[in-house]
């Protein structure tokens, strides 16, 4: 089972600094001693991660509580800040509607650690970082199925290594060049705003993103208070504090208890005391809190109180930055109305499967499987019983393919797996097949790639899409394995682990199961308690 990130650094210094323990997978770090550092290790002050309470804002959207928009409608609209949806050059095509004319909705929820106001600084600490470049330390992709029957959430660890594309800031036109090599994904926010985080996700996943919602520190305690508390469960008494002062300070008795305000923040950032003390355990606690919040807001009739709705709407709108498609209370309510069609038992929370690269993490083959399920609108809970519809005809590329003998193709070997070494000679063999078929400019790249689960054809720009499709067609590679990517400079065929031998490619049967390493948690699960480390219990 792939573990989530537990290692990190002072993210404001970049990947060159010495590694140290990271904070929560969703970015929840340590206030009041929950530093995320191992005992005896010193780390900079103020490493308190943004949006331990992202779940609160997300749950408000899920339940339609923003329907209080009739209260001070224009005032609430003025509270909401706006930013462009996508600051990158590459666009991902929207999914094709199903037979009923429905399309999925993908919303990226971003948590910023910005200390751009006195209120944010007071909540987030870190005086030395006041006014500095913000980081996207919480990133969750919310996928609502086309038929509105199910909802999936994919969280990405803040220290995932990705390539950030070129982004242009909307306010002053500053151009941020594409990153040289891979950097931590949370740095994307500092490349012009949330639209660059959206562009980074689209480049990595191939998933079309319709909207983003970004939230900051302000309003966290009052929002948590406004919903009247969220029940959480521990299997023993817990006090998240060790002899050296590490821990969030959370103190709860065994059993289920509602938490709100500061105690809710402590729950969301607790690592010391939960299970093995890793960020994987903290992410699990955050997903449990979010699921519980959704159930509370759907079932708690007291939230029909105008005063409580007004307070919650006020705090939520003050904390939001959204794209132009969500820039009014009415638009947010319409979105929430769509989201709340999904029952809790059809909500699935996951964390992007990852593996270590030094002190950082990178997506695994299981992560690509998870992204594919989202792209193809396949329910992560395995309960999607609808009959599969025939694949719709694909839209022809804007630029048709060049003649086969004029089409340059680079062939690379990505056959290595976690259990098997690289299959020798595969790039040469497949390049030879292409030459025999008339692609006389096909050449083998002698370098060996990391594992590629499936054979793919990648291309860097729209004018080469037709060429890439033609290469795929000649070998029997399905069109779904033709991908646009800035990782390549021309049409590139990567021979994957599914084609380790032979000269005829056979596309593997699709496995539509959610990988175990995604740590899926069902939204209706009320039975799970967080396991308490005996070293952090009390009597």
Short mmCIF file of C-alpha atoms in Angstrom, two decimals:
data_model
loop_
_atom_site.label_atom_id
_atom_site.label_comp_id
_atom_site.label_asym_id
_atom_site.label_seq_id
_atom_site.Cartn_x
_atom_site.Cartn_y
_atom_site.Cartn_z
CA UNK A 1 0.00 0.00 0.00
CA UNK A 2 1.44 3.35 -1.00
CA UNK A 3 1.97 5.72 1.89
CA UNK A 4 1.21 9.37 1.63
CA UNK A 5 3.70 12.12 2.15
CA UNK A 6 5.27 12.58 5.54
CA UNK A 7 8.42 14.37 4.47
CA UNK A 8 8.80 17.95 3.37
CA UNK A 9 10.62 21.22 3.79
CA UNK A 10 10.17 24.92 4.27
CA UNK A 11 8.25 25.21 1.03
CA UNK A 12 9.16 28.86 0.61
CA UNK A 13 12.76 27.88 0.00
CA UNK A 14 12.17 25.37 -2.79
CA UNK A 15 13.40 21.84 -3.26
CA UNK A 16 17.03 22.67 -2.63
CA UNK A 17 16.63 23.02 1.13
CA UNK A 18 17.34 20.19 3.53
CA UNK A 19 14.41 17.79 3.85
CA UNK A 20 12.29 17.66 6.95
CA UNK A 21 8.99 16.23 7.96
CA UNK A 22 6.09 17.60 5.99
CA UNK A 23 2.70 18.51 7.27
CA UNK A 24 -0.69 17.15 6.32
CA UNK A 25 -1.34 15.60 2.96
CA UNK A 26 -3.95 18.29 2.52
CA UNK A 27 -1.56 20.84 3.89
CA UNK A 28 -2.71 20.82 7.49
CA UNK A 29 0.33 21.71 9.49
CA UNK A 30 1.07 22.56 13.04
CA UNK A 31 -0.20 25.47 15.01
CA UNK A 32 0.79 25.73 18.64
CA UNK A 33 3.48 23.12 18.40
CA UNK A 34 2.09 20.87 15.66
CA UNK A 35 5.13 21.72 13.64
CA UNK A 36 5.28 18.54 11.60
CA UNK A 37 8.97 18.16 12.52
CA UNK A 38 10.32 15.05 14.13
CA UNK A 39 11.29 15.42 17.78
CA UNK A 40 14.69 17.04 18.07
CA UNK A 41 14.49 18.60 14.63
CA UNK A 42 14.22 22.32 14.31
CA UNK A 43 12.00 23.84 11.67
CA UNK A 44 11.04 27.43 10.89
CA UNK A 45 8.24 29.01 12.91
CA UNK A 46 4.89 29.67 11.38
CA UNK A 47 4.70 26.52 9.26
CA UNK A 48 0.99 26.33 9.89
CA UNK A 49 -0.71 25.03 6.85
CA UNK A 50 -3.58 26.80 5.22
CA UNK A 51 -7.13 25.64 5.28
CA UNK A 52 -7.31 23.04 7.93
CA UNK A 53 -10.94 23.95 7.50
CA UNK A 54 -11.27 23.56 3.73
CA UNK A 55 -13.80 20.87 4.58
CA UNK A 56 -16.09 23.55 6.03
CA UNK A 57 -16.32 25.58 2.84
CA UNK A 58 -16.53 22.44 0.70
CA UNK A 59 -19.38 21.11 2.82
CA UNK A 60 -21.23 24.42 2.56
CA UNK A 61 -21.18 24.00 -1.21
CA UNK A 62 -22.26 20.36 -1.00
CA UNK A 63 -25.33 21.06 1.11
CA UNK A 64 -26.71 24.20 -0.48
CA UNK A 65 -26.42 26.24 2.69
CA UNK A 66 -25.27 29.08 0.48
CA UNK A 67 -28.95 29.31 -0.40
CA UNK A 68 -29.10 32.00 2.26
CA UNK A 69 -28.15 34.30 -0.62
CA UNK A 70 -31.47 36.14 -0.32
CA UNK A 71 -29.91 37.82 2.73
CA UNK A 72 -27.97 40.89 1.67
CA UNK A 73 -27.58 39.42 -1.81
CA UNK A 74 -25.53 42.21 -3.31
CA UNK A 75 -23.46 42.57 -0.14
CA UNK A 76 -22.61 38.87 -0.23
CA UNK A 77 -21.76 39.10 -3.92
CA UNK A 78 -19.33 41.92 -3.13
CA UNK A 79 -17.64 39.70 -0.55
CA UNK A 80 -16.67 37.14 -3.21
CA UNK A 81 -13.32 37.67 -4.93
CA UNK A 82 -12.79 36.59 -8.55
CA UNK A 83 -9.84 35.33 -10.61
CA UNK A 84 -9.52 33.80 -14.10
CA UNK A 85 -10.11 30.05 -14.40
CA UNK A 86 -6.98 29.00 -16.31
CA UNK A 87 -3.75 30.94 -16.72
CA UNK A 88 -1.98 28.32 -18.85
CA UNK A 89 -1.75 28.03 -22.63
CA UNK A 90 -2.87 24.40 -22.97
CA UNK A 91 -6.55 23.63 -22.74
CA UNK A 92 -8.20 20.27 -22.08
CA UNK A 93 -11.34 19.60 -24.08
CA UNK A 94 -14.59 19.35 -22.15
CA UNK A 95 -16.00 15.81 -21.94
CA UNK A 96 -18.54 14.68 -24.51
CA UNK A 97 -22.14 14.77 -23.18
CA UNK A 98 -23.81 11.44 -22.46
CA UNK A 99 -26.96 10.23 -24.21
CA UNK A 100 -29.07 12.47 -21.97
CA UNK A 101 -27.00 15.52 -22.84
CA UNK A 102 -25.36 15.66 -19.39
CA UNK A 103 -21.69 16.33 -18.68
CA UNK A 104 -19.65 15.88 -15.48
CA UNK A 105 -18.57 18.84 -13.35
CA UNK A 106 -15.01 19.13 -12.03
CA UNK A 107 -14.27 21.73 -9.35
CA UNK A 108 -10.79 22.28 -7.93
CA UNK A 109 -10.87 23.30 -4.24
CA UNK A 110 -7.70 25.20 -3.32
CA UNK A 111 -6.51 26.18 0.14
CA UNK A 112 -4.18 29.18 0.20
CA UNK A 113 -1.79 29.88 3.07
CA UNK A 114 -1.76 33.61 2.22
CA UNK A 115 -1.14 35.97 5.13
CA UNK A 116 -2.40 38.97 3.17
CA UNK A 117 -4.46 40.56 5.94
CA UNK A 118 -4.10 41.10 9.67
CA UNK A 119 -6.92 38.61 10.25
CA UNK A 120 -5.28 35.92 8.13
CA UNK A 121 -1.95 36.52 9.84
CA UNK A 122 -3.50 36.21 13.27
CA UNK A 123 -5.13 32.91 12.32
CA UNK A 124 -2.13 31.55 10.43
CA UNK A 125 0.75 32.98 12.41
CA UNK A 126 4.11 33.30 10.63
CA UNK A 127 4.71 37.04 10.95
CA UNK A 128 7.83 36.75 8.82
CA UNK A 129 5.73 35.49 5.90
CA UNK A 130 3.20 38.35 5.93
CA UNK A 131 2.62 39.47 2.33
CA UNK A 132 4.87 36.76 0.85
CA UNK A 133 4.02 34.55 -2.13
CA UNK A 134 1.11 32.27 -1.21
CA UNK A 135 1.19 28.50 -1.56
CA UNK A 136 -1.62 26.16 -2.63
CA UNK A 137 -1.20 23.82 0.31
CA UNK A 138 -4.64 22.23 0.00
CA UNK A 139 -5.74 20.84 -3.38
CA UNK A 140 -8.84 18.68 -3.81
CA UNK A 141 -10.52 17.85 -7.11
CA UNK A 142 -14.27 17.42 -6.72
CA UNK A 143 -15.86 15.37 -9.52
CA UNK A 144 -19.66 15.30 -9.90
CA UNK A 145 -20.81 12.59 -12.29
CA UNK A 146 -22.72 13.49 -15.44
CA UNK A 147 -25.89 11.81 -14.19
CA UNK A 148 -25.48 13.43 -10.73
CA UNK A 149 -25.61 10.04 -9.04
CA UNK A 150 -22.17 10.09 -7.39
CA UNK A 151 -19.36 12.39 -6.31
CA UNK A 152 -15.63 11.73 -5.99
CA UNK A 153 -12.88 13.75 -4.30
CA UNK A 154 -9.17 13.37 -5.10
CA UNK A 155 -6.73 15.09 -2.73
CA UNK A 156 -3.15 15.78 -3.88
CA UNK A 157 -0.29 16.01 -1.35
CA UNK A 158 1.20 19.52 -1.31
CA UNK A 159 4.73 18.21 -1.91
CA UNK A 160 3.86 16.24 -5.07
CA UNK A 161 6.48 16.88 -7.75
CA UNK A 162 4.91 18.23 -10.95
CA UNK A 163 5.82 20.41 -13.90
CA UNK A 164 4.13 23.80 -13.63
CA UNK A 165 3.22 25.12 -17.10
CA UNK A 166 3.80 28.65 -18.34
CA UNK A 167 1.23 30.95 -16.74
CA UNK A 168 0.39 34.62 -17.29
CA UNK A 169 -0.76 36.69 -14.31
CA UNK A 170 -4.12 38.37 -14.98
CA UNK A 171 -3.45 41.62 -13.11
CA UNK A 172 -0.17 42.85 -14.58
CA UNK A 173 0.54 40.40 -17.44
CA UNK A 174 3.63 38.94 -15.78
CA UNK A 175 4.65 35.75 -17.59
CA UNK A 176 5.87 32.91 -15.38
CA UNK A 177 7.85 30.44 -17.52
CA UNK A 178 7.23 26.74 -17.20
CA UNK A 179 9.19 25.20 -14.35
CA UNK A 180 12.56 23.71 -15.17
CA UNK A 181 12.07 20.15 -14.08
CA UNK A 182 9.57 19.19 -11.42
CA UNK A 183 8.72 21.31 -8.39
CA UNK A 184 6.25 21.01 -5.54
CA UNK A 185 2.67 21.47 -6.68
CA UNK A 186 1.85 24.02 -3.99
CA UNK A 187 4.15 26.54 -5.73
CA UNK A 188 1.69 26.79 -8.64
CA UNK A 189 -0.41 29.40 -6.82
CA UNK A 190 2.52 31.82 -6.80
CA UNK A 191 2.70 31.72 -10.62
CA UNK A 192 -0.10 34.21 -11.18
CA UNK A 193 -2.90 32.88 -9.02
CA UNK A 194 -5.32 29.94 -8.71
CA UNK A 195 -5.69 29.75 -12.50
CA UNK A 196 -2.13 28.41 -12.64
CA UNK A 197 -2.98 25.71 -10.09
CA UNK A 198 -5.88 24.75 -12.38
CA UNK A 199 -3.52 24.66 -15.39
CA UNK A 200 -1.08 22.47 -13.45
CA UNK A 201 -3.80 19.96 -12.57
CA UNK A 202 -5.03 19.80 -16.15
CA UNK A 203 -1.49 19.20 -17.44
CA UNK A 204 -0.93 16.39 -14.93
CA UNK A 205 -4.28 14.63 -15.06
CA UNK A 206 -5.80 15.38 -18.48
CA UNK A 207 -9.03 16.21 -16.61
CA UNK A 208 -11.03 19.22 -17.81
CA UNK A 209 -11.67 21.54 -14.84
CA UNK A 210 -14.85 23.62 -14.95
CA UNK A 211 -14.43 25.77 -11.85
CA UNK A 212 -12.22 26.48 -8.87
CA UNK A 213 -13.00 27.62 -5.34
CA UNK A 214 -10.10 29.01 -3.29
CA UNK A 215 -10.38 29.66 0.44
CA UNK A 216 -8.01 31.32 2.93
CA UNK A 217 -7.65 31.50 6.72
CA UNK A 218 -10.24 34.17 7.47
CA UNK A 219 -13.50 33.04 9.05
CA UNK A 220 -12.46 29.52 10.01
CA UNK A 221 -13.45 29.55 13.67
CA UNK A 222 -16.75 31.38 13.18
CA UNK A 223 -17.70 29.13 10.25
CA UNK A 224 -17.06 26.01 12.30
CA UNK A 225 -19.13 27.51 15.13
CA UNK A 226 -21.94 28.45 12.75
CA UNK A 227 -22.69 24.83 11.85
CA UNK A 228 -22.97 23.86 15.52
CA UNK A 229 -20.22 21.27 15.69
CA UNK A 230 -19.20 18.17 13.73
CA UNK A 231 -19.11 14.72 15.39
CA UNK A 232 -15.76 12.92 15.31
CA UNK A 233 -14.66 9.68 16.93
CA UNK A 234 -11.50 8.37 18.64
CA UNK A 235 -11.03 4.85 19.98
CA UNK A 236 -9.22 6.04 23.13
CA UNK A 237 -8.60 9.21 25.10
CA UNK A 238 -6.24 11.44 23.13
CA UNK A 239 -4.04 14.42 23.92
CA UNK A 240 -2.00 15.52 20.91
CA UNK A 241 1.01 16.86 22.78
CA UNK A 242 4.33 15.21 23.56
CA UNK A 243 7.05 16.09 26.06
CA UNK A 244 8.76 18.42 23.60
CA UNK A 245 5.62 20.37 22.82
CA UNK A 246 4.82 18.73 19.47
CA UNK A 247 1.14 18.32 18.72
CA UNK A 248 -2.01 20.26 17.93
CA UNK A 249 -3.24 20.29 21.53
CA UNK A 250 -6.36 18.29 20.70
CA UNK A 251 -7.74 16.66 23.85
CA UNK A 252 -10.76 14.36 23.58
CA UNK A 253 -12.21 11.48 25.55
CA UNK A 254 -12.80 8.12 23.93
CA UNK A 255 -15.93 7.98 21.80
CA UNK A 256 -17.82 10.35 19.53
CA UNK A 257 -17.92 14.07 20.28
CA UNK A 258 -18.90 17.21 18.35
CA UNK A 259 -16.00 19.57 17.69
CA UNK A 260 -16.22 23.19 16.58
CA UNK A 261 -14.20 26.38 16.51
CA UNK A 262 -10.63 25.98 17.69
CA UNK A 263 -11.15 22.33 18.58
CA UNK A 264 -12.24 21.62 15.00
CA UNK A 265 -9.01 23.19 13.78
CA UNK A 266 -7.05 21.02 16.18
CA UNK A 267 -8.75 17.90 14.80
CA UNK A 268 -7.98 18.83 11.21
CA UNK A 269 -4.29 19.45 11.87
CA UNK A 270 -3.59 16.61 14.33
CA UNK A 271 -0.87 14.17 13.34
CA UNK A 272 0.80 13.36 16.66
CA UNK A 273 -1.51 10.83 18.29
CA UNK A 274 -3.41 9.52 15.26
CA UNK A 275 -2.47 5.99 14.20
CA UNK A 276 1.21 5.94 13.15
CA UNK A 277 1.69 9.70 13.33
CA UNK A 278 1.98 10.04 9.55
CA UNK A 279 0.33 12.52 7.25
CA UNK A 280 -1.66 9.62 5.82
CA UNK A 281 -3.42 9.32 9.18
CA UNK A 282 -4.02 13.07 9.29
CA UNK A 283 -5.54 12.98 5.78
CA UNK A 284 -7.83 10.17 6.93
CA UNK A 285 -8.99 12.29 9.85
CA UNK A 286 -9.64 15.22 7.52
CA UNK A 287 -11.72 13.09 5.15
CA UNK A 288 -13.70 11.70 8.10
CA UNK A 289 -14.40 15.24 9.30
CA UNK A 290 -15.53 16.35 5.85
CA UNK A 291 -17.91 13.40 5.47
CA UNK A 292 -19.34 14.07 8.91
CA UNK A 293 -19.76 17.77 8.10
CA UNK A 294 -21.72 16.90 4.98
CA UNK A 295 -24.07 14.66 6.96
CA UNK A 296 -24.60 17.33 9.63
CA UNK A 297 -25.46 20.03 7.15
CA UNK A 298 -27.85 17.78 5.25
CA UNK A 299 -29.65 16.57 8.35
CA UNK A 300 -29.51 19.42 10.89
CA UNK A 301 -32.78 21.31 10.67
CA UNK A 302 -31.49 24.08 12.96
CA UNK A 303 -29.56 25.47 10.02
CA UNK A 304 -32.88 26.68 8.63
CA UNK A 305 -32.54 29.50 11.18
CA UNK A 306 -32.11 32.75 9.19
CA UNK A 307 -29.57 34.08 11.67
CA UNK A 308 -27.40 30.96 11.43
CA UNK A 309 -27.67 30.90 7.65
CA UNK A 310 -26.80 34.57 7.46
CA UNK A 311 -23.73 34.07 9.63
CA UNK A 312 -22.56 31.07 7.64
CA UNK A 313 -23.18 32.77 4.29
CA UNK A 314 -21.33 35.90 5.46
CA UNK A 315 -18.27 33.97 6.60
CA UNK A 316 -18.21 31.68 3.56
CA UNK A 317 -18.43 34.46 0.96
CA UNK A 318 -15.75 36.52 2.71
CA UNK A 319 -13.38 33.57 2.52
CA UNK A 320 -13.87 32.68 -1.17
CA UNK A 321 -12.04 33.43 -4.38
CA UNK A 322 -13.70 31.85 -7.41
CA UNK A 323 -13.58 31.83 -11.20
CA UNK A 324 -16.04 34.03 -13.16
CA UNK A 325 -18.40 31.08 -13.56
CA UNK A 326 -19.08 31.11 -9.80
CA UNK A 327 -18.84 34.83 -9.00
CA UNK A 328 -22.30 35.36 -7.47
CA UNK A 329 -24.24 33.79 -4.64
CA UNK A 330 -26.81 32.64 -7.20
CA UNK A 331 -24.16 30.76 -9.19
CA UNK A 332 -22.73 29.20 -6.02
CA UNK A 333 -26.21 28.15 -4.95
CA UNK A 334 -26.92 26.61 -8.34
CA UNK A 335 -23.68 24.64 -8.05
CA UNK A 336 -24.50 23.52 -4.52
CA UNK A 337 -27.97 22.50 -5.69
CA UNK A 338 -26.30 20.17 -8.19
CA UNK A 339 -23.86 18.80 -5.62
CA UNK A 340 -26.46 18.04 -2.96
CA UNK A 341 -28.31 15.70 -5.31
CA UNK A 342 -25.69 13.13 -4.31
CA UNK A 343 -26.44 11.12 -1.18
CA UNK A 344 -23.58 10.65 1.33
CA UNK A 345 -23.32 6.94 0.51
CA UNK A 346 -22.36 7.86 -3.07
CA UNK A 347 -19.55 10.24 -2.00
CA UNK A 348 -16.00 8.83 -2.11
CA UNK A 349 -12.96 10.59 -0.64
CA UNK A 350 -9.51 9.56 -1.91
CA UNK A 351 -5.89 10.69 -1.78
CA UNK A 352 -3.77 10.57 -4.94
CA UNK A 353 -1.58 7.43 -4.76
CA UNK A 354 2.06 8.45 -4.49
CA UNK A 355 5.58 7.24 -3.78
CA UNK A 356 8.67 8.91 -2.39
CA UNK A 357 11.26 10.69 -4.50
CA UNK A 358 13.78 11.69 -1.88
CA UNK A 359 11.91 13.97 0.51
CA UNK A 360 9.06 14.54 -1.96
CA UNK A 361 6.43 12.36 -3.63
CA UNK A 362 5.32 11.69 -7.18
CA UNK A 363 2.17 10.12 -8.65
CA UNK A 364 2.26 6.35 -9.11
CA UNK A 365 0.71 4.16 -11.78
CA UNK A 366 -2.29 3.87 -9.47
CA UNK A 367 -2.65 7.66 -9.62
CA UNK A 368 -3.01 7.52 -13.40
CA UNK A 369 -5.64 4.80 -12.92
CA UNK A 370 -7.51 7.13 -10.55
CA UNK A 371 -7.25 10.05 -13.00
CA UNK A 372 -8.54 7.83 -15.82
CA UNK A 373 -11.60 6.84 -13.81
CA UNK A 374 -12.37 10.52 -13.23
CA UNK A 375 -11.77 11.38 -16.89
CA UNK A 376 -14.12 8.59 -17.97
CA UNK A 377 -16.72 9.49 -15.33
CA UNK A 378 -16.55 6.10 -13.62
CA UNK A 379 -17.80 6.04 -10.02
CA UNK A 380 -15.04 5.46 -7.47
CA UNK A 381 -17.36 3.63 -5.09
CA UNK A 382 -17.83 0.71 -7.51
CA UNK A 383 -21.62 1.09 -7.36
CA UNK A 384 -22.10 2.46 -10.85
CA UNK A 385 -24.58 -0.02 -12.27
CA UNK A 386 -25.57 1.91 -15.37
CA UNK A 387 -24.84 0.20 -18.66
CA UNK A 388 -21.78 1.45 -20.40
CA UNK A 389 -22.66 3.53 -23.42
CA UNK A 390 -20.82 3.04 -26.70
CA UNK A 391 -17.81 5.32 -26.89
CA UNK A 392 -18.81 8.48 -28.77
CA UNK A 393 -17.09 9.32 -32.01
CA UNK A 394 -14.04 11.43 -31.30
CA UNK A 395 -13.76 14.92 -32.68
CA UNK A 396 -11.38 15.02 -35.66
CA UNK A 397 -8.12 16.84 -34.93
CA UNK A 398 -7.89 20.42 -36.16
CA UNK A 399 -4.74 19.62 -38.16
CA UNK A 400 -4.78 16.35 -40.16
CA UNK A 401 -1.87 13.93 -40.07
CA UNK A 402 1.19 14.38 -42.26
CA UNK A 403 2.09 11.58 -44.69
CA UNK A 404 3.49 8.58 -42.86
CA UNK A 405 6.96 8.94 -44.37
CA UNK A 406 7.10 12.61 -43.31
CA UNK A 407 5.97 12.02 -39.76
CA UNK A 408 8.74 12.12 -37.13
CA UNK A 409 8.21 9.71 -34.24
CA UNK A 410 10.39 9.09 -31.21
CA UNK A 411 9.97 5.70 -29.51
CA UNK A 412 10.89 5.29 -25.84
CA UNK A 413 11.02 2.34 -23.45
CA UNK A 414 8.83 2.65 -20.36
CA UNK A 415 8.32 -1.04 -19.62
CA UNK A 416 9.88 -1.15 -16.15
CA UNK A 417 7.50 -1.95 -13.29
CA UNK A 418 7.80 -2.08 -9.51
CA UNK A 419 8.44 -5.84 -9.79
CA UNK A 420 10.12 -6.24 -13.18
CA UNK A 421 13.12 -4.57 -14.73
CA UNK A 422 13.02 -2.80 -18.08
CA UNK A 423 12.33 -5.17 -20.99
CA UNK A 424 15.43 -4.78 -23.19
CA UNK A 425 15.23 -3.57 -26.76
CA UNK A 426 11.58 -2.59 -26.81
CA UNK A 427 12.14 0.90 -28.23
CA UNK A 428 14.23 -0.50 -31.09
CA UNK A 429 11.71 -3.26 -31.80
CA UNK A 430 8.69 -0.96 -31.97
CA UNK A 431 10.57 1.71 -33.92
CA UNK A 432 11.40 -1.03 -36.43
CA UNK A 433 7.71 -1.94 -36.69
CA UNK A 434 6.85 1.64 -37.51
CA UNK A 435 9.57 1.87 -40.17
CA UNK A 436 8.20 -1.31 -41.78
CA UNK A 437 4.76 0.32 -41.88
CA UNK A 438 6.12 3.36 -43.72
CA UNK A 439 7.01 5.68 -40.83
CA UNK A 440 10.56 5.99 -42.07
CA UNK A 441 11.43 8.80 -39.66
CA UNK A 442 10.66 6.72 -36.55
CA UNK A 443 13.69 6.45 -34.26
CA UNK A 444 14.37 4.75 -30.94
CA UNK A 445 15.43 6.81 -27.94
CA UNK A 446 18.06 4.81 -26.01
CA UNK A 447 17.19 6.36 -22.64
CA UNK A 448 15.04 4.36 -20.24
CA UNK A 449 11.95 5.95 -18.73
CA UNK A 450 10.30 5.35 -15.38
CA UNK A 451 7.42 2.90 -15.48
CA UNK A 452 4.54 3.65 -17.85
CA UNK A 453 1.58 1.44 -17.03
CA UNK A 454 0.10 1.52 -20.54
CA UNK A 455 1.50 2.21 -23.98
CA UNK A 456 0.74 5.83 -24.90
CA UNK A 457 1.37 8.29 -27.69
CA UNK A 458 2.04 11.84 -26.50
CA UNK A 459 2.25 15.09 -28.43
CA UNK A 460 3.06 18.64 -27.25
CA UNK A 461 0.72 20.88 -29.29
CA UNK A 462 -2.59 20.82 -31.15
CA UNK A 463 -0.97 20.86 -34.59
CA UNK A 464 0.57 17.42 -33.87
CA UNK A 465 -2.58 15.71 -32.59
CA UNK A 466 -3.42 14.29 -36.02
CA UNK A 467 0.10 12.87 -36.35
CA UNK A 468 -0.12 11.26 -32.89
CA UNK A 469 -3.48 9.68 -33.67
CA UNK A 470 -2.14 8.29 -36.94
CA UNK A 471 0.78 6.59 -35.15
CA UNK A 472 -1.58 5.12 -32.55
CA UNK A 473 -3.95 3.86 -35.23
CA UNK A 474 -1.15 2.09 -37.10
CA UNK A 475 -0.23 0.04 -34.01
CA UNK A 476 -3.72 -0.55 -32.64
CA UNK A 477 -3.23 1.77 -29.67
CA UNK A 478 -6.68 3.14 -28.63
CA UNK A 479 -7.38 6.83 -29.15
CA UNK A 480 -7.87 7.17 -25.40
CA UNK A 481 -4.13 6.56 -25.01
CA UNK A 482 -3.24 9.55 -27.19
CA UNK A 483 -2.40 12.36 -24.80
CA UNK A 484 -1.31 15.95 -25.07
CA UNK A 485 1.69 16.65 -22.82
CA UNK A 486 4.39 19.27 -22.44
CA UNK A 487 6.75 16.51 -21.26
CA UNK A 488 7.56 15.74 -24.92
CA UNK A 489 8.88 17.90 -27.75
CA UNK A 490 7.32 15.95 -30.63
CA UNK A 491 5.17 12.89 -31.32
CA UNK A 492 6.46 10.32 -28.83
CA UNK A 493 5.41 6.69 -28.50
CA UNK A 494 6.14 5.29 -25.05
CA UNK A 495 6.10 1.51 -24.96
CA UNK A 496 4.48 0.65 -21.64
CA UNK A 497 4.49 -2.27 -19.24
CA UNK A 498 1.50 -3.70 -21.11
CA UNK A 499 3.69 -4.39 -24.18
CA UNK A 500 6.84 -6.00 -22.83
CA UNK A 501 7.11 -8.53 -25.67
CA UNK A 502 5.85 -9.37 -29.14
CA UNK A 503 5.17 -7.28 -32.22
CA UNK A 504 1.38 -6.96 -31.98
CA UNK A 505 -0.11 -4.60 -29.42
CA UNK A 506 -3.18 -5.76 -27.52
CA UNK A 507 -4.86 -3.10 -25.42
CA UNK A 508 -5.43 -4.44 -21.88
CA UNK A 509 -8.96 -4.87 -20.58
CA UNK A 510 -9.89 -1.81 -18.55
CA UNK A 511 -9.82 -2.25 -14.78
CA UNK A 512 -12.41 0.15 -13.44
CA UNK A 513 -11.73 -0.48 -9.76
CA UNK A 514 -10.46 2.30 -7.52
CA UNK A 515 -6.87 1.46 -6.47
CA UNK A 516 -6.50 0.38 -2.84
CA UNK A 517 -3.66 2.89 -2.47
CA UNK A 518 -6.18 5.73 -2.98
CA UNK A 519 -7.45 5.05 0.57
CA UNK A 520 -11.11 5.46 -0.43
CA UNK A 521 -13.52 6.51 2.34
CA UNK A 522 -17.28 6.38 1.87
CA UNK A 523 -19.29 9.46 2.79
CA UNK A 524 -21.91 7.49 4.74
CA UNK A 525 -19.42 5.65 6.95
CA UNK A 526 -20.29 6.63 10.54
CA UNK A 527 -18.64 3.64 12.21
CA UNK A 528 -14.97 4.48 11.82
CA UNK A 529 -12.97 5.92 14.71
CA UNK A 530 -9.46 7.29 14.50
CA UNK A 531 -7.04 4.93 16.22
CA UNK A 532 -5.08 6.64 18.99
CA UNK A 533 -1.37 5.98 19.48
CA UNK A 534 -0.99 4.66 23.07
CA UNK A 535 1.84 7.16 23.61
CA UNK A 536 -0.68 9.99 23.28
CA UNK A 537 -3.48 8.68 25.45
CA UNK A 538 -4.42 9.67 29.00
CA UNK A 539 -6.58 8.36 31.84
#
